[in-house]
Short mmCIF file of C-alpha atoms in Angstrom, two decimals:
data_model
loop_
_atom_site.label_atom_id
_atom_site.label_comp_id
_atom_site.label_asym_id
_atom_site.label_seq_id
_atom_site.Cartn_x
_atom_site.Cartn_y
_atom_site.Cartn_z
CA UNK N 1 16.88 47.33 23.62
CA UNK N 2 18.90 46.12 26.51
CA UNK N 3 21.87 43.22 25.76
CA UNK N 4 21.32 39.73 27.18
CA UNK N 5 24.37 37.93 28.50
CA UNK N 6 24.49 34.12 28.25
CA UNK N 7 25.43 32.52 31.33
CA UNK N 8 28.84 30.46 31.26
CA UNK N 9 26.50 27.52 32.15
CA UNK N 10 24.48 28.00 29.15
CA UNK N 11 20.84 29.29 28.97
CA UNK N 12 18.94 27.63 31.94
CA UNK N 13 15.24 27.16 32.21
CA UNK N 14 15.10 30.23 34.23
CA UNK N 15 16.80 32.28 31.67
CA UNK N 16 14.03 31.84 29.20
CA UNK N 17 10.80 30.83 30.88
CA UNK N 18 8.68 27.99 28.55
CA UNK N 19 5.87 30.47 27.58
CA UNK N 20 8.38 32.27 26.09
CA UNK N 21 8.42 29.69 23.28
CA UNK N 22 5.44 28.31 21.50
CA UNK N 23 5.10 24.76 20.25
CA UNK N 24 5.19 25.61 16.67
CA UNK N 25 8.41 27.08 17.00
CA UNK N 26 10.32 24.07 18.10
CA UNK N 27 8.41 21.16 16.82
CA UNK N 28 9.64 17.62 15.42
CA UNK N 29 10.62 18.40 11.78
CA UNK N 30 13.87 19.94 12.83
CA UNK N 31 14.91 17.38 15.09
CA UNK N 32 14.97 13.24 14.86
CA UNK N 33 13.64 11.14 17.20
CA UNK N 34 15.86 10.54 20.30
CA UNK N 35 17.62 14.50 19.77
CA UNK N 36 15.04 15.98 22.31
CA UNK N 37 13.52 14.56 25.22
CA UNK N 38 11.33 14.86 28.01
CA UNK N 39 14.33 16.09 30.52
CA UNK N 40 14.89 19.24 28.57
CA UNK N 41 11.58 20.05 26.72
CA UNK N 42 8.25 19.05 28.36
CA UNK N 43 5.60 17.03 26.88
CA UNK N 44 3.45 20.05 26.22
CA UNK N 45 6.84 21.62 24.06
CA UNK N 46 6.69 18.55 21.38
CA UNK N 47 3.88 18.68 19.35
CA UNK N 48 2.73 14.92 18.25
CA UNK N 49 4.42 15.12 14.83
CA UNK N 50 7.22 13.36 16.50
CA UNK N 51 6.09 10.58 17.27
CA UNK N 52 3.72 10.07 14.09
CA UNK N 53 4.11 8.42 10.94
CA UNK N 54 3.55 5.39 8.57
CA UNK N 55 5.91 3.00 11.00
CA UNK N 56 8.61 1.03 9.89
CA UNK N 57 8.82 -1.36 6.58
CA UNK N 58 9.31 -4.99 8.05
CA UNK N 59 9.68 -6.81 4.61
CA UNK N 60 8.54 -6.93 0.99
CA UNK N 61 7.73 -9.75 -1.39
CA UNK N 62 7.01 -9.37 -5.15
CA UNK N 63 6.01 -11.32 -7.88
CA UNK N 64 6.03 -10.81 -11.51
CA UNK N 65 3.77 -12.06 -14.11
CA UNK N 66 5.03 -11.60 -17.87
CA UNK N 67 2.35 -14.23 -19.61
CA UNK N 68 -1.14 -13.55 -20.47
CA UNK N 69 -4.00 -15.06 -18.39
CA UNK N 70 -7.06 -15.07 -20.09
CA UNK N 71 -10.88 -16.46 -19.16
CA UNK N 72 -14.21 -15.83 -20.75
CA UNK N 73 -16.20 -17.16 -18.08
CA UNK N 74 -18.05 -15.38 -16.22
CA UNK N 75 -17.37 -17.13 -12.83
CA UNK N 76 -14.01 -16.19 -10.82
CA UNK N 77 -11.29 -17.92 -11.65
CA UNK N 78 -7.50 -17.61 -10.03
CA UNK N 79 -4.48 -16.58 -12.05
CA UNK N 80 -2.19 -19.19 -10.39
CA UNK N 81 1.06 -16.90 -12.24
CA UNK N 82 0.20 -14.52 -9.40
CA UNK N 83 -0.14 -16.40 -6.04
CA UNK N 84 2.32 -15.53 -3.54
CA UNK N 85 3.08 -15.87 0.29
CA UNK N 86 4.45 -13.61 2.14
CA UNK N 87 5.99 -14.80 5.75
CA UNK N 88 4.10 -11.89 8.35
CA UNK N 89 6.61 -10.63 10.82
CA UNK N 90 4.36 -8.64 13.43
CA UNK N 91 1.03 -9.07 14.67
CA UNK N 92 -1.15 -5.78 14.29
CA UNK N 93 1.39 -4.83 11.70
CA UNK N 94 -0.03 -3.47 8.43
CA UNK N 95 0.13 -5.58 5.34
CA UNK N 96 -0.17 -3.58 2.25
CA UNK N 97 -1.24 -5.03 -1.05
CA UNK N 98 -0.85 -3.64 -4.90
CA UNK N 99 -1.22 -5.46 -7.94
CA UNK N 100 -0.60 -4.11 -11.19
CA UNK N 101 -0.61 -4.73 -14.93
CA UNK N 102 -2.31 -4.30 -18.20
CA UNK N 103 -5.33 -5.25 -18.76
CA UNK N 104 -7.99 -6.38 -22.47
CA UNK N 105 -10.96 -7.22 -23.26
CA UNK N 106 -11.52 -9.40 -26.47
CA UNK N 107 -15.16 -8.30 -27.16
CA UNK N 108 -17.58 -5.93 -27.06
CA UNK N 109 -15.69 -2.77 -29.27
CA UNK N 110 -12.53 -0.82 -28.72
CA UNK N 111 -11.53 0.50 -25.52
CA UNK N 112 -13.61 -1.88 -23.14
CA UNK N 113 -11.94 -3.10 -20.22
CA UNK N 114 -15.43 -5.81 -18.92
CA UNK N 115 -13.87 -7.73 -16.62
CA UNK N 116 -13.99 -8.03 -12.62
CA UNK N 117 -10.58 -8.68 -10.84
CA UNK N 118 -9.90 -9.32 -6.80
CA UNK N 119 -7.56 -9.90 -4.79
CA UNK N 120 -7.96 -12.29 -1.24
CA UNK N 121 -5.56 -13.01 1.64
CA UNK N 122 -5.60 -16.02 4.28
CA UNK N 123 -3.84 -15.50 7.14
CA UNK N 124 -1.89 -19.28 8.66
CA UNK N 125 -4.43 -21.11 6.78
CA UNK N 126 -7.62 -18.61 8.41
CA UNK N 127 -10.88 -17.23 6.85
CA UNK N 128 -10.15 -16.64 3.32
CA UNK N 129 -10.71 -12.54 2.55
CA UNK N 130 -11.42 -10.43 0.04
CA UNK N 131 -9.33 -7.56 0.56
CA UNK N 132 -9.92 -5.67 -3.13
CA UNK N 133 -12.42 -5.88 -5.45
CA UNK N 134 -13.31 -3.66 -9.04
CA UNK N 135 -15.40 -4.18 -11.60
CA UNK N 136 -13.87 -2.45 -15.04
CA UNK N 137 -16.65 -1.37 -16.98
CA UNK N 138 -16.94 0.76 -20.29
CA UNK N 139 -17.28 3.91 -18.33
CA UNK N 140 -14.60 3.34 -16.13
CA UNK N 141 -11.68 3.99 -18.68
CA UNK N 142 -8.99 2.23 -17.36
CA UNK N 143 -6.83 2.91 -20.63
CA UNK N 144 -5.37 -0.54 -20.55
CA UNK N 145 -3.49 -0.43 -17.28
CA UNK N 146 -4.68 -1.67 -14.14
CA UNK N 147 -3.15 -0.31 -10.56
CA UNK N 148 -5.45 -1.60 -7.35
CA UNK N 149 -3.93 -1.90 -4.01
CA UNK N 150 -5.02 -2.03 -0.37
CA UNK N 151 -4.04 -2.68 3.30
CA UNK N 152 -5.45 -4.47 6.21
CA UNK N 153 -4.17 -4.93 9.77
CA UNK N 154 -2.32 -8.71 10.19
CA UNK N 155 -3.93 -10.83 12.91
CA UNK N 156 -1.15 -13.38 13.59
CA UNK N 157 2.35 -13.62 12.38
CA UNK N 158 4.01 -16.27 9.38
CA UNK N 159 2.02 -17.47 6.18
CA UNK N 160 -0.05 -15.02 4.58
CA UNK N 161 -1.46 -15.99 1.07
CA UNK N 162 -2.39 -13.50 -1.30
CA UNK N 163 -4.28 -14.92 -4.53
CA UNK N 164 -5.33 -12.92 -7.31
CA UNK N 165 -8.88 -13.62 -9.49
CA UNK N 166 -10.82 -12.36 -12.41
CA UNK N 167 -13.67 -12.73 -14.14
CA UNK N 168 -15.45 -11.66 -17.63
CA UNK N 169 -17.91 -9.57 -16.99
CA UNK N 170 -19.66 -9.93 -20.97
CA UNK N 171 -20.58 -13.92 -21.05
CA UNK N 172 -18.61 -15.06 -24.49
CA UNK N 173 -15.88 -12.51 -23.92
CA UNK N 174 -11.96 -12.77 -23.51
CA UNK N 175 -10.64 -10.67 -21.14
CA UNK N 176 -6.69 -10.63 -20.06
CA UNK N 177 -4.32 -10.03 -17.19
CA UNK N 178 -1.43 -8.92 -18.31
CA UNK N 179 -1.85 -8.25 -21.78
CA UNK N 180 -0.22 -7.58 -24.28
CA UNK N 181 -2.71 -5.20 -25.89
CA UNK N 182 -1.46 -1.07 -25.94
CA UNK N 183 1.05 -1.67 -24.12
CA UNK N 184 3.64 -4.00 -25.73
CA UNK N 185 5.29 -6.61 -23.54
CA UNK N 186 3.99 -5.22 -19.87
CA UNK N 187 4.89 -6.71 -17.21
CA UNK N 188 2.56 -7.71 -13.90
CA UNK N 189 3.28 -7.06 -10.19
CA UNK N 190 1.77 -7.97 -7.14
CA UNK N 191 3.72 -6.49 -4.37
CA UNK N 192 3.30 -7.25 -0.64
CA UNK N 193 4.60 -4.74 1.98
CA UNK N 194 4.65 -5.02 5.60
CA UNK N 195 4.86 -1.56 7.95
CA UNK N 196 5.32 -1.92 11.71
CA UNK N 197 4.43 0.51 14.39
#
């Protein structure tokens, strides 16, 4: 095997020809962005991992809900403990939503969760959407706790109202958010997130 000598000028592109190394063997999870560019690795070099991911977090707003909110009807109503706004910084950025807590349903035997919760956003005072909707049923076993989240892409920039609803889904029965019930003294969240490109 014959001995390669590195010039004093370092190892040109002449020295070792492209084809002589493939993409996946210099590719974007062993540099950061900015370390390589286009004036000493082509385009074809980088693979697109580089430039991929979520984006970058833009803000955050969360609320928290310790008291119980209950309803038997069978109609939507809000859970006022919950509304929030969250001030958009981005348009076309995405807004991600996630509410949790524990959950109970007064009636109907042990373990039944029978209630319907959502969650809707209005953008500066726009078309009021339903972003997140589930209907906890016997089958559905959510043990108590309740985790739902969801993203859209924002439209305009500033006010962004997020409201939070539920509904019994068992006419005559009392159903919670948060409870109390299995899991003593949980606490509610309904976290907004914002991710720019």
């Amino acid at each position: 095997m014959s001995k390669t000598t590195i010039p004093t000028g370092g190892i040109t592109a002449d020295a070792i020809n492209g084809t002589l190394i493939a993409d996946d063997a210099i590719n974007s999870e062993h540099y950061t962005d900015g370390s390589i560019d286009t004036a000493h690795i082509g385009d074809s070099q980088v693979t697109s991992a580089k430039t991929s991911g979520v984006g970058k977090a833009l803000g955050i707003t969360t609320t928290t809900v310790i008291s119980q909110n209950t309803t038997n009807s069978t109609s939507f109503s809000q859970i006022t403990a919950f509304n929030t706004s969250y001030n958009v910084q981005a348009s076309g950025s995405t807004i991600h939503i996630r509410l949790c807590g524990s959950i109970r349903n007064d009636g109907g035997g042990s373990g039944s969760r029978r209630q319907t919760i959502k969650i809707n956003f209005e953008q500066n005072g726009g078309t009021d959407t339903t972003l997140i909707q589930r209907d906890l049923g016997n089958g559905q076993d959510e043990d108590g706790y309740i985790n739902l989240e969801g993203t859209f892409t924002s439209n305009t920039t500033g006010s962004c109202a997020v409201t939070v609803f539920h509904k019994s889904n068992n006419s005559g029965d009392t159903v919670r958010l948060v409870s109390e019930f299995g899991i003593s003294g949980q606490t509610g969240f309904l976290t907004v997130s914002e991710y720019g490109a």
